[in-house]
Coordinates of C-alpha atoms and ligand atoms in Angstrom, one line a residue:
V1 CA 0.0 0.0 0.0
G2 CA 2.9 2.4 0.7
N3 CA 2.6 5.4 3.0
H4 CA 1.2 7.9 0.5
V5 CA -2.0 9.6 1.6
L6 CA -5.2 10.9 0.1
H7 CA -5.9 14.5 0.9
L8 CA -9.6 15.0 0.7
V9 CA -10.9 18.5 0.6
L10 CA -14.5 19.5 0.9
A11 CA -14.2 22.8 -0.9
D12 CA -16.2 26.0 -0.9
S13 CA -18.3 24.4 1.8
E14 CA -21.4 26.3 3.0
L15 CA -20.3 26.5 6.6
E16 CA -20.1 29.9 8.2
Q17 CA -21.3 32.0 11.1
V18 CA -24.4 34.1 10.8
P19 CA -23.4 37.2 8.7
R20 CA -23.7 40.6 10.5
E21 CA -26.0 41.9 7.9
I22 CA -28.8 39.6 9.0
A23 CA -27.9 39.3 12.7
S24 CA -30.7 41.7 13.8
H25 CA -33.4 39.7 12.1
R26 CA -36.1 38.6 14.5
V27 CA -35.7 34.9 13.7
I28 CA -32.0 35.0 14.3
Q29 CA -32.3 37.0 17.6
Q30 CA -34.8 34.5 18.9
L31 CA -32.7 31.5 18.1
A32 CA -29.6 33.1 19.5
R33 CA -31.4 33.9 22.8
R34 CA -32.5 30.2 23.0
R35 CA -28.9 29.0 22.5
G36 CA -27.3 31.5 24.8
R37 CA -25.1 32.9 22.0
R38 CA -24.6 36.2 20.2
P39 CA -26.4 36.1 16.9
T40 CA -23.2 36.2 14.9
E41 CA -21.8 33.2 16.9
L42 CA -24.5 30.9 15.5
L43 CA -23.8 28.7 12.5
L44 CA -25.8 29.9 9.5
N45 CA -28.4 27.2 8.9
S46 CA -30.8 27.6 6.0
S47 CA -33.4 25.2 7.4
L48 CA -33.8 27.5 10.5
H49 CA -32.7 30.9 9.2
F50 CA -34.5 30.8 5.8
P51 CA -36.8 33.9 6.5
A52 CA -33.7 35.9 7.5
M53 CA -31.6 34.8 4.6
R54 CA -33.8 36.2 1.8
K55 CA -31.7 39.3 1.3
L56 CA -28.3 37.5 1.5
A57 CA -26.3 36.9 -1.7
D58 CA -26.3 33.3 -2.8
A59 CA -29.1 32.6 -0.3
D60 CA -30.2 29.5 -2.2
R61 CA -27.0 27.7 -1.4
R62 CA -25.6 29.1 1.9
G63 CA -26.1 27.8 5.4
R64 CA -25.6 24.0 4.9
P65 CA -23.5 22.7 7.8
D66 CA -25.5 19.4 7.4
I67 CA -23.5 18.7 4.2
V68 CA -20.2 19.1 6.1
H69 CA -21.5 16.9 9.0
V70 CA -22.5 14.0 6.8
C71 CA -19.3 14.1 4.7
L72 CA -17.1 14.2 7.7
L73 CA -18.8 11.2 9.3
L74 CA -18.4 9.2 6.1
A75 CA -14.8 10.2 5.6
L76 CA -13.7 9.6 9.2
D77 CA -15.3 6.1 9.4
A78 CA -13.7 5.0 6.1
P79 CA -11.2 2.1 6.3
L80 CA -8.7 4.4 4.5
N81 CA -8.9 6.8 7.5
R82 CA -8.7 3.9 10.0
E83 CA -5.6 2.9 8.2
G84 CA -4.1 6.4 8.7
L85 CA -4.0 7.1 5.0
L86 CA -6.6 9.8 4.7
R87 CA -6.3 13.5 5.5
T88 CA -9.5 15.5 5.6
Y89 CA -10.0 19.2 5.3
V90 CA -13.0 21.5 5.1
H91 CA -12.5 24.7 3.1
T92 CA -15.3 27.3 3.3
R93 CA -16.8 30.0 1.1
H94 CA -15.0 32.6 3.2
N95 CA -11.6 30.9 2.8
K96 CA -11.5 29.4 6.3
L97 CA -9.8 26.0 6.5
I98 CA -10.6 23.3 9.0
T99 CA -8.0 20.6 9.4
V100 CA -9.6 17.5 10.8
D101 CA -7.4 15.1 12.8
P102 CA -8.0 11.5 11.5
S103 CA -8.6 10.3 15.1
V104 CA -11.4 12.7 15.9
H105 CA -14.8 11.2 16.9
L106 CA -17.4 13.7 15.7
P107 CA -20.9 13.9 17.3
R108 CA -23.4 11.9 15.2
T109 CA -26.3 14.1 16.2
F110 CA -26.4 17.3 14.2
Y111 CA -27.3 19.4 17.3
R112 CA -24.1 18.5 19.0
F113 CA -22.0 18.9 15.8
E114 CA -23.5 22.4 15.4
G115 CA -22.3 23.2 19.0
L116 CA -18.8 21.9 18.2
M117 CA -18.5 24.0 15.1
E118 CA -19.8 27.1 16.8
H119 CA -17.1 26.6 19.4
L120 CA -14.5 26.0 16.7
F121 CA -15.3 29.3 15.0
L122 CA -15.1 31.1 18.3
T123 CA -11.9 29.7 19.7
G124 CA -10.0 28.4 16.6
A125 CA -9.6 24.9 18.0
A126 CA -11.8 22.2 19.5
P127 CA -12.3 20.4 21.7
P128 CA -10.6 22.7 24.2
E129 CA -8.6 20.1 26.2
N130 CA -7.2 18.2 23.2
P131 CA -7.8 20.1 19.9
L132 CA -8.5 17.7 17.0
L133 CA -10.0 20.4 14.9
R134 CA -8.3 23.6 14.0
I135 CA -9.5 26.5 11.9
E136 CA -7.4 29.1 10.1
E137 CA -7.5 31.4 7.2
S138 CA -6.5 29.7 3.9
S139 CA -7.6 29.7 0.3
L140 CA -7.8 26.5 -1.6
A141 CA -4.8 27.6 -3.6
A142 CA -2.8 28.2 -0.4
L143 CA -3.7 24.7 0.9
L144 CA -2.6 23.0 -2.3
K145 CA 0.6 25.0 -2.3
R146 CA 1.3 23.7 1.2
L147 CA 0.3 20.0 0.6
K148 CA 2.2 19.8 -2.8
P149 CA 0.3 16.6 -4.0
K150 CA 1.5 14.8 -7.1
K151 CA -2.0 15.1 -8.6
V152 CA -5.1 17.2 -7.9
V153 CA -8.4 15.7 -9.0
T154 CA -11.6 17.8 -8.7
F155 CA -14.9 16.1 -8.9
S156 CA -17.3 18.2 -10.9
E157 CA -20.3 17.7 -13.1
R158 CA -18.5 20.0 -15.5
G159 CA -15.6 17.7 -15.8
E160 CA -14.9 14.9 -18.3
L161 CA -17.3 12.1 -17.8
K162 CA -15.3 9.0 -17.1
P163 CA -15.4 5.8 -14.9
L164 CA -14.2 6.5 -11.4
G165 CA -12.1 3.3 -11.5
G166 CA -9.2 4.8 -13.5
V167 CA -9.0 8.2 -11.7
F168 CA -6.3 7.2 -9.2
G169 CA -4.5 4.8 -11.6
G170 CA -0.9 5.5 -12.9
L171 CA 0.2 7.0 -9.6
S172 CA 3.2 5.4 -7.8
K173 CA 3.0 4.3 -4.1
E174 CA 4.9 7.4 -3.0
D175 CA 2.6 9.9 -4.6
D176 CA 0.1 11.9 -2.5
V177 CA -3.1 12.8 -4.3
C178 CA -5.6 15.5 -3.5
A179 CA -9.3 14.9 -4.2
I180 CA -11.6 17.9 -4.2
V181 CA -15.4 17.7 -3.7
G182 CA -17.7 20.7 -3.5
G183 CA -19.3 21.1 0.0
F184 CA -22.3 23.0 -1.4
P185 CA -25.8 22.0 -2.5
H186 CA -26.3 23.9 -5.8
G187 CA -24.3 25.8 -8.3
D188 CA -20.6 25.7 -9.0
F189 CA -17.2 26.0 -7.2
L190 CA -16.4 29.6 -6.1
S191 CA -12.7 28.7 -6.1
D192 CA -10.9 28.4 -9.5
V193 CA -10.7 24.6 -9.5
G194 CA -10.0 24.6 -13.2
E195 CA -6.8 26.5 -12.6
L196 CA -5.9 24.5 -9.5
S197 CA -6.5 20.9 -10.7
D198 CA -4.8 18.5 -13.0
E199 CA -8.1 16.9 -13.9
L200 CA -11.8 17.7 -13.6
V201 CA -13.7 14.5 -13.4
S202 CA -17.4 13.8 -13.7
I203 CA -18.5 10.4 -12.5
D204 CA -22.2 10.4 -13.5
P205 CA -24.3 12.2 -16.0
E206 CA -26.5 13.6 -13.1
P207 CA -25.5 15.8 -10.2
L208 CA -24.9 13.7 -7.1
H209 CA -24.8 14.7 -3.5
A210 CA -21.3 15.6 -2.2
S211 CA -21.5 12.7 0.3
T212 CA -22.1 10.2 -2.5
V213 CA -19.2 11.5 -4.5
L214 CA -16.9 11.7 -1.5
S215 CA -17.6 8.1 -0.3
R216 CA -17.1 6.7 -3.8
A217 CA -13.9 8.6 -4.3
I218 CA -12.5 7.1 -1.0
Y219 CA -13.7 3.6 -1.9
T220 CA -12.1 3.8 -5.3
Y221 CA -8.8 5.0 -3.9
E222 CA -8.9 2.1 -1.4
N223 CA -9.5 -0.3 -4.2
T224 CA -6.8 1.1 -6.4
F225 CA -4.2 0.7 -3.7
G226 CA -5.4 -2.6 -2.2
V227 CA -6.3 -1.1 1.2
H228 CA -9.1 -3.7 1.7
E229 CA -6.8 -6.6 0.9
L230 CA -4.2 -5.3 3.3
R231 CA -6.6 -5.0 6.2
M232 CA -8.1 -8.4 5.6
R233 CA -4.7 -10.1 5.3
R234 CA -3.6 -8.5 8.5
S235 CA -6.6 -9.7 10.4
T236 CA -6.3 -13.4 9.4
Ligands
SAM1 C1 -24.5 18.7 -4.9 S1 -23.1 18.9 -5.9 C2 -23.0 20.6 -6.3 C3 -24.2 21.2 -6.9 C4 -24.6 20.7 -8.3 N1 -24.0 21.6 -9.3 C5 -26.1 20.7 -8.4 O1 -26.6 21.7 -8.8 O2 -26.7 19.8 -7.8 C6 -21.7 18.7 -4.7 C7 -20.4 18.3 -5.2 O3 -20.5 16.9 -5.6 C8 -19.6 16.6 -6.7 N2 -20.5 16.1 -7.7 C9 -21.8 16.1 -7.8 N3 -22.2 15.4 -9.0 C10 -21.1 15.0 -9.6 C11 -20.8 14.3 -10.8 N4 -21.8 13.8 -11.6 N5 -19.5 14.0 -11.1 C12 -18.5 14.4 -10.3 N6 -18.7 15.1 -9.2 C13 -20.0 15.4 -8.8 C14 -19.0 17.9 -7.0 O4 -17.7 18.0 -6.4 C15 -19.9 18.9 -6.5 O5 -19.3 20.2 -6.2

């Protein structure tokens, strides 16, 4: 299998604090009071804040922490991650970057995940006693510059339609790869993925959910590099 890793980036994710411009809206004020937070300390959540979001630019796609939650649960539980060969990052529309430690156990209930993310945005690291999540300012371009992967593959419906099986082929065991999946519900990447990627790949003629694409990308990578066989051999 080698010791190369898959860097998985959920890019332009719709994870952010409530923007100041809508913080005084009645709905937001009410919810903030109930949670014991300042309005701008809440995570923007389209299913709760919809009435307040109408005047916000890109309102139809913003406020989707649920997408990040589902994607992180899937990635962290994957055999590739258990094997220590996956690195997971969440990049947001405001160029915040969350680095996720492979060993973190995230809350499975959304309510508790929301609380954890609110805390992370406030303090920069969570949980407080042993931070396994860290947030910093970073564009997608800056992250890739730092990681220096051998190949950057972005999954996009606008890419070339091809079977997923070949995407990670042709790489040697020493080469790190970066796979980018959009962490948003509609529309296109905000970051210039065309410029930043070696390949834009479409894996289905229809748009799929980010979580579906992410789990298939991880599974295909595991298959390409024999991660399943390795784990089974080791256990027998
Ligand atoms: C829900 S999609 C983004 C929105 C999509 N344009 C739409 O309107 O439904 C989330 C992400 O999943 C990935 N994705 C979705 N469908 C895909 C496909 N057919 N091929 C490759 N990637 C796809 C892309 O990374 C995309 O940014």
